[in-house]
Amino acid sequence: MNRNIQSNLTAWVLIFPFVFFFTVFLIYPFAYTVVHSFTDSPLIGWGNWVGLENYQKILKDKLFGKSIYQTFIFVVWTVIPNTVLGLAIAMMIHRIQSTIYAAIILGCFFIPHILPVTVVTDLWTSMTSNDLGIIQWIVKMFQDDPIPFFRHKVWAMPSVALITVWWTVGFNVLLFLAGLKMINPEIYEASEIDGANRWHKFRFITWPLIWPITALVLTLQLIFQLKIFDQMFLLTGGGPYNKTMVVLYHVYKQSFMMNKGGYASAIALLIFLFIIFVSVANYYMLRAVDLDKQR
Amino acid sequence: MKKIILSIFASIILSVTSFSAFAKTEVIWWDLLGGGDGVRMSQMIDAFEKENPDIDIVNSTLEWGPPYYAKLQTSAAIGEQPDIAIYHISRYQMAKGTNIFSPISVDELASVGVTADQYYEPIWNKAKADDDGYLFGLPLDNPLYVMHINLDMFEEAGLLDENGHPTALNGDFDNFMAQMEKLKAITGDTPPISFVNSSQYAIYWWMLSIIYQIGGEIWNPDDGYCPGDQCEKSMQFLADLVDKGYMNRNADGATEQGNFVSGKSAIYIDGGWNTPTHVDLARKNELPFKYGAFKIPQLGPTMAAMLHSHTFIIPHSDVDPISDEKRAAVLRIMGWFSKNSLYWATAGHYLPHRPTVESPFFQNMWPNSGYADVGEVGFFEPNHPIFGIAGPSYDVMGNWFPGGVNGDISVEEAIQGAREEMNAMM
């Protein structure tokens, strides 16, 4: 009995730091946001209870609808390319025999991932600047005027997506590479004896065995990209013509610019629930595909 | 023994009183003056401290724009606000609901020698918190857009009057275009006008002045944002300047100022706060031309130039309000800066302090004398919470204006897009 109490006490002591920080920095702000979403509070402080008014307002908010759509467009532009590219690069590195060369190439793809977002956006802003940008030098081979990539109605969203893929693909490469290294080489050798070519090996060995990693990468990417804010804030400001107005930028605008803390909380809460739903649904969908394959 | 105890007691009393005589009141100061004007401000703070050794100003310059104002608000929420802060007057209506201001009474200001009659009426009224004798803050200056010009090129094109002023540009859009053609013949491959038309700030500051010059307004309670067609006309004028090659397309700041200071372009339309940079270059003989700064051109029946104002405020916090001692020190700072704002004019700003503006020194100060009478034609944005620098209106304009001016979308689409979005927010 005494031993049980001691063991329980030890467990509580060990999990206390986590429970404390989790409560203070997640549960409390979350509860605060929930309550705020039913008030007309400003950015700081409490407001009056307005019931479901904020949620009713969201339904009529055209910019909210547009921001949801833009967020999905961004997800489409980034999640699949990021996963496909990550896998392709990982397979390329995996084939390199020399450990040093493999490490150098992996480092090249991974370095952008460790850069802070401000450095990444500054870098690309310089590279696309009208006079000194190396990318404009290429543009000028085809036309007289430079392209204002982050202020252009066609180019803004793809440009931010491209930068995001460049910035984050290294992490996916690392995950895929770990997955590829776990595949027993003997399976490939056996398939070669049976006459399998490269495509067969990828289609029937690599792809099914690496599927759990792919599912993980897709789910993580989905969560990351649905939360897109930094790049839009730093590169486009949600413009031009709201074409890069993503949902978290809309939350920022409502809270920090319009001083509508309650309304912004309602949007943030909806997005939070939506991300949980999409992530769980995505994970189970991918798992179902995996189970199908095993049958 | 008694004597010894008494002498020890006396020495303690003496040391405590002498310590308090030299104790300094520390005042935390936040501003957002990151340009050439920030250097001037630091010099003024040093000068103040020299004259007022009992006050120690601990100043910090923070990132300009929305981050500054967000930080000010959040710091006040936890009682970590500065004791004095620079705040744009155009944001007063937007921010008054946030409880960030600790209004200053006219009696408090009078105690440090600042009175309403020393200030131009429109700006004093704009700073008022109510009609009961309280101000949100005390105006320090009036930043405005001016026309920095290459006098040599203007002389060559025959565009200077007998006073050496570029009045030939005044009149209407057609006249202005005709004069640009003359300047373009001189500037060659470089457009005659340097203007940062990739920025909604630059576009709006010039465009709004043009709207008022041609008889329009930016908002009224009955018709909403951009009533009439003056918004379209003024943006079309800017778009035409781009199309005709009088201005670079999607021009950025560094390139445009670079073109001007290197003597490639004839005009640089931008903030007066660039004046000190140009003056310093001229003094070092690093400007390859004779420099002048003037009011923006008059392109309609009436002259108008949009003004802003940096003001001093005392940030309010429910958690930890400013102490009486610090408030008294802050008021002394305001009084000193008000009386000594002449040096601040060298930062390129116009001033709201009437005795300083009317002084012969200010009226003849080079090159500011080129726009020393702008107070008579200056105007502020309307008193509506949606307006205010670095606020939601600028976000909307950033969305629509650069595209309209640079031909990414039509001028009508740009104005209509901004109109719909602004009216929806109002």
Coordinates of C-alpha atoms in Angstrom, one line a residue, chain B residues 26-260:
Chain B
E26 CA 13.8 57.8 -14.3
V27 CA 11.4 58.3 -17.2
I28 CA 10.9 55.4 -19.7
W29 CA 10.5 56.8 -23.2
W30 CA 9.3 54.8 -26.3
D31 CA 9.3 56.1 -29.8
L32 CA 9.2 54.8 -33.4
L33 CA 11.6 57.3 -34.9
G34 CA 13.9 55.0 -36.7
G35 CA 15.0 57.3 -39.6
G36 CA 17.2 60.4 -39.8
D37 CA 14.8 62.1 -37.4
G38 CA 15.6 59.5 -34.7
V39 CA 19.2 60.8 -34.6
R40 CA 17.9 64.3 -34.0
M41 CA 15.6 63.1 -31.3
S42 CA 18.5 61.4 -29.4
Q43 CA 20.4 64.6 -29.6
M44 CA 17.5 66.5 -28.2
I45 CA 17.1 64.0 -25.4
D46 CA 20.7 64.5 -24.5
A47 CA 20.2 68.3 -24.5
F48 CA 17.2 68.0 -22.2
E49 CA 19.1 65.8 -19.7
K50 CA 21.9 68.3 -19.7
E51 CA 19.5 71.1 -18.7
N52 CA 17.5 68.9 -16.4
P53 CA 20.0 66.7 -14.5
D54 CA 17.2 65.5 -12.1
I55 CA 15.5 63.6 -14.9
D56 CA 17.0 60.6 -16.6
I57 CA 15.3 59.6 -19.9
V58 CA 15.7 55.9 -20.8
N59 CA 14.7 55.9 -24.4
S60 CA 14.0 53.0 -26.7
T61 CA 13.2 53.2 -30.4
L62 CA 10.9 50.4 -31.5
E63 CA 9.9 49.1 -34.9
W64 CA 7.6 51.5 -36.7
G65 CA 3.9 50.7 -37.4
P66 CA 1.5 48.0 -36.2
P67 CA 4.1 46.2 -34.0
Y68 CA 4.8 49.5 -32.1
Y69 CA 1.2 50.1 -31.3
A70 CA 0.4 46.5 -30.5
K71 CA 3.3 46.5 -28.1
L72 CA 2.3 49.7 -26.4
Q73 CA -1.2 48.3 -25.8
T74 CA 0.0 45.0 -24.5
S75 CA 2.6 46.5 -22.3
A76 CA 0.0 48.8 -20.7
A77 CA -2.2 45.7 -20.0
I78 CA 0.4 44.3 -17.7
G79 CA 1.7 47.6 -16.2
E80 CA 4.9 47.6 -18.1
Q81 CA 4.1 50.6 -20.3
P82 CA 6.5 53.5 -20.8
D83 CA 6.0 56.8 -19.0
I84 CA 6.0 58.8 -22.2
A85 CA 5.5 57.6 -25.8
I86 CA 5.3 59.1 -29.2
Y87 CA 1.9 58.5 -30.8
H88 CA 0.4 59.4 -34.2
I89 CA -2.4 61.9 -33.8
S90 CA -4.3 60.2 -36.6
R91 CA -4.8 57.1 -34.4
Y92 CA -6.5 58.9 -31.5
Q93 CA -10.0 58.2 -32.7
M94 CA -9.1 54.5 -33.4
A95 CA -7.4 54.0 -30.0
K96 CA -9.4 56.0 -27.6
G97 CA -11.6 52.9 -26.9
T98 CA -8.5 50.9 -25.8
N99 CA -8.0 53.0 -22.7
I100 CA -4.3 53.6 -23.7
F101 CA -4.4 57.3 -23.0
S102 CA -4.0 59.1 -19.7
P103 CA -5.5 62.4 -20.8
I104 CA -3.6 65.5 -20.0
S105 CA -5.4 68.6 -18.7
V106 CA -4.7 72.0 -20.0
D107 CA -3.9 73.1 -16.4
E108 CA -1.2 70.5 -16.3
L109 CA 0.2 71.8 -19.6
A110 CA -0.1 75.4 -18.5
S111 CA 2.1 74.5 -15.4
V112 CA 4.9 73.8 -17.8
G113 CA 4.3 76.8 -20.0
V114 CA 2.2 75.1 -22.7
T115 CA -1.0 76.8 -23.7
A116 CA -3.6 76.4 -26.5
D117 CA -2.9 79.8 -28.1
Q118 CA 0.7 78.6 -28.8
Y119 CA -0.7 76.0 -31.2
Y120 CA -2.5 76.1 -34.5
E121 CA -6.1 75.6 -33.8
P122 CA -6.8 72.6 -36.1
I123 CA -4.1 70.5 -34.5
W124 CA -4.9 71.5 -31.0
N125 CA -8.6 70.5 -31.6
K126 CA -7.5 67.3 -33.2
A127 CA -5.6 66.4 -30.0
K128 CA -8.5 67.1 -27.7
A129 CA -9.9 64.2 -25.7
D130 CA -13.1 66.2 -24.8
D131 CA -14.4 69.8 -24.5
D132 CA -13.6 69.9 -20.8
G133 CA -10.0 70.8 -21.1
Y134 CA -8.3 67.4 -21.7
L135 CA -6.0 66.4 -24.5
F136 CA -5.0 62.8 -25.5
G137 CA -1.5 64.0 -26.1
L138 CA 0.6 67.0 -27.0
P139 CA 1.5 67.5 -30.7
L140 CA 5.2 67.7 -31.3
D141 CA 5.4 68.0 -35.1
N142 CA 3.6 67.7 -38.4
P143 CA 5.3 65.2 -40.8
L144 CA 4.2 65.7 -44.4
Y145 CA 5.0 64.7 -47.9
V146 CA 7.1 67.2 -49.8
M147 CA 8.7 67.6 -53.1
H148 CA 12.5 67.2 -53.0
I149 CA 13.9 68.6 -56.1
N150 CA 17.1 68.8 -58.2
L151 CA 17.2 72.6 -58.7
D152 CA 19.9 72.3 -61.5
M153 CA 17.5 70.2 -63.6
F154 CA 14.6 72.5 -62.9
E155 CA 16.6 75.5 -63.9
E156 CA 17.7 73.7 -67.1
A157 CA 14.1 72.9 -68.0
G158 CA 13.0 76.5 -67.2
L159 CA 10.7 75.5 -64.4
L160 CA 11.7 77.8 -61.6
D161 CA 10.1 81.2 -60.9
E162 CA 11.9 84.3 -59.9
N163 CA 12.1 83.1 -56.3
G164 CA 13.6 79.9 -57.3
H165 CA 10.4 77.9 -56.6
P166 CA 9.0 75.2 -58.9
T167 CA 5.6 76.9 -59.3
A168 CA 5.4 76.0 -63.0
L169 CA 4.2 72.5 -61.9
N170 CA 1.1 74.0 -60.3
G171 CA -2.2 74.1 -62.2
D172 CA -3.8 70.9 -63.3
F173 CA -2.9 67.4 -64.4
D174 CA -2.3 68.3 -68.0
N175 CA 0.1 71.1 -67.1
F176 CA 2.0 68.9 -64.7
M177 CA 2.4 66.2 -67.5
A178 CA 3.7 68.8 -69.9
Q179 CA 6.3 69.9 -67.4
M180 CA 7.3 66.3 -66.8
E181 CA 7.9 65.9 -70.5
K182 CA 10.5 68.8 -70.3
L183 CA 12.2 67.1 -67.3
K184 CA 12.2 63.7 -69.0
A185 CA 14.1 65.3 -71.9
I186 CA 16.8 66.0 -69.3
T187 CA 16.7 62.8 -67.2
G188 CA 16.8 60.6 -70.2
D189 CA 16.4 56.9 -69.4
T190 CA 15.5 57.6 -65.7
P191 CA 12.0 58.8 -65.1
P192 CA 11.9 62.4 -63.9
I193 CA 9.9 61.5 -60.7
S194 CA 11.2 59.3 -57.9
F195 CA 8.2 58.0 -56.0
V196 CA 7.7 54.8 -54.0
N197 CA 4.5 53.7 -55.8
S198 CA 4.9 50.1 -54.5
S199 CA 3.8 51.4 -51.0
Q200 CA 0.3 52.3 -50.1
Y201 CA 1.7 54.9 -47.7
A202 CA 3.4 56.9 -50.4
I203 CA 0.4 56.5 -52.8
Y204 CA -2.1 57.5 -50.1
W205 CA -0.2 60.5 -48.8
W206 CA 0.1 62.1 -52.2
M207 CA -3.2 60.9 -53.5
L208 CA -5.2 62.2 -50.6
S209 CA -3.7 65.6 -51.0
I210 CA -4.6 65.5 -54.7
I211 CA -8.2 64.4 -53.9
Y212 CA -8.6 67.5 -51.6
Q213 CA -7.0 69.7 -54.2
I214 CA -9.5 68.8 -56.8
G215 CA -12.4 69.3 -54.5
G216 CA -13.0 65.8 -53.2
E217 CA -12.9 64.1 -49.8
I218 CA -11.9 60.7 -48.5
W219 CA -15.0 60.0 -46.4
N220 CA -18.2 61.5 -45.3
P221 CA -20.9 60.0 -43.0
D222 CA -23.6 60.0 -45.7
D223 CA -21.7 58.6 -48.7
G224 CA -19.0 56.6 -47.0
Y225 CA -15.4 56.1 -48.3
C226 CA -14.3 57.7 -51.5
P227 CA -17.5 59.5 -52.4
G228 CA -17.6 61.1 -55.9
D229 CA -15.1 60.3 -58.6
Q230 CA -12.1 62.3 -57.2
C231 CA -10.4 59.1 -55.9
E232 CA -10.5 57.6 -59.3
K233 CA -9.3 60.8 -61.0
S234 CA -6.3 61.2 -58.6
M235 CA -5.3 57.6 -58.8
Q236 CA -5.7 57.7 -62.6
F237 CA -3.3 60.7 -62.6
L238 CA -0.7 58.6 -60.8
A239 CA -1.3 55.6 -63.1
D240 CA -0.8 57.9 -66.1
L241 CA 2.6 59.1 -64.7
V242 CA 3.7 55.4 -64.6
D243 CA 2.3 54.6 -68.1
K244 CA 3.9 57.7 -69.6
G245 CA 7.3 56.8 -68.2
Y246 CA 7.4 59.7 -65.8
M247 CA 7.7 57.3 -62.8
N248 CA 9.1 53.8 -62.5
R249 CA 6.6 50.9 -62.3
N250 CA 6.4 49.1 -58.9
A251 CA 9.2 51.4 -57.6
D252 CA 10.8 50.6 -54.3
G253 CA 12.2 52.9 -51.7
A254 CA 15.9 52.3 -52.0
T255 CA 16.0 52.6 -55.8
E256 CA 13.9 55.8 -55.9
Q257 CA 15.9 57.7 -53.2
G258 CA 19.0 56.3 -54.8
N259 CA 18.0 57.7 -58.2
F260 CA 17.3 61.1 -56.7

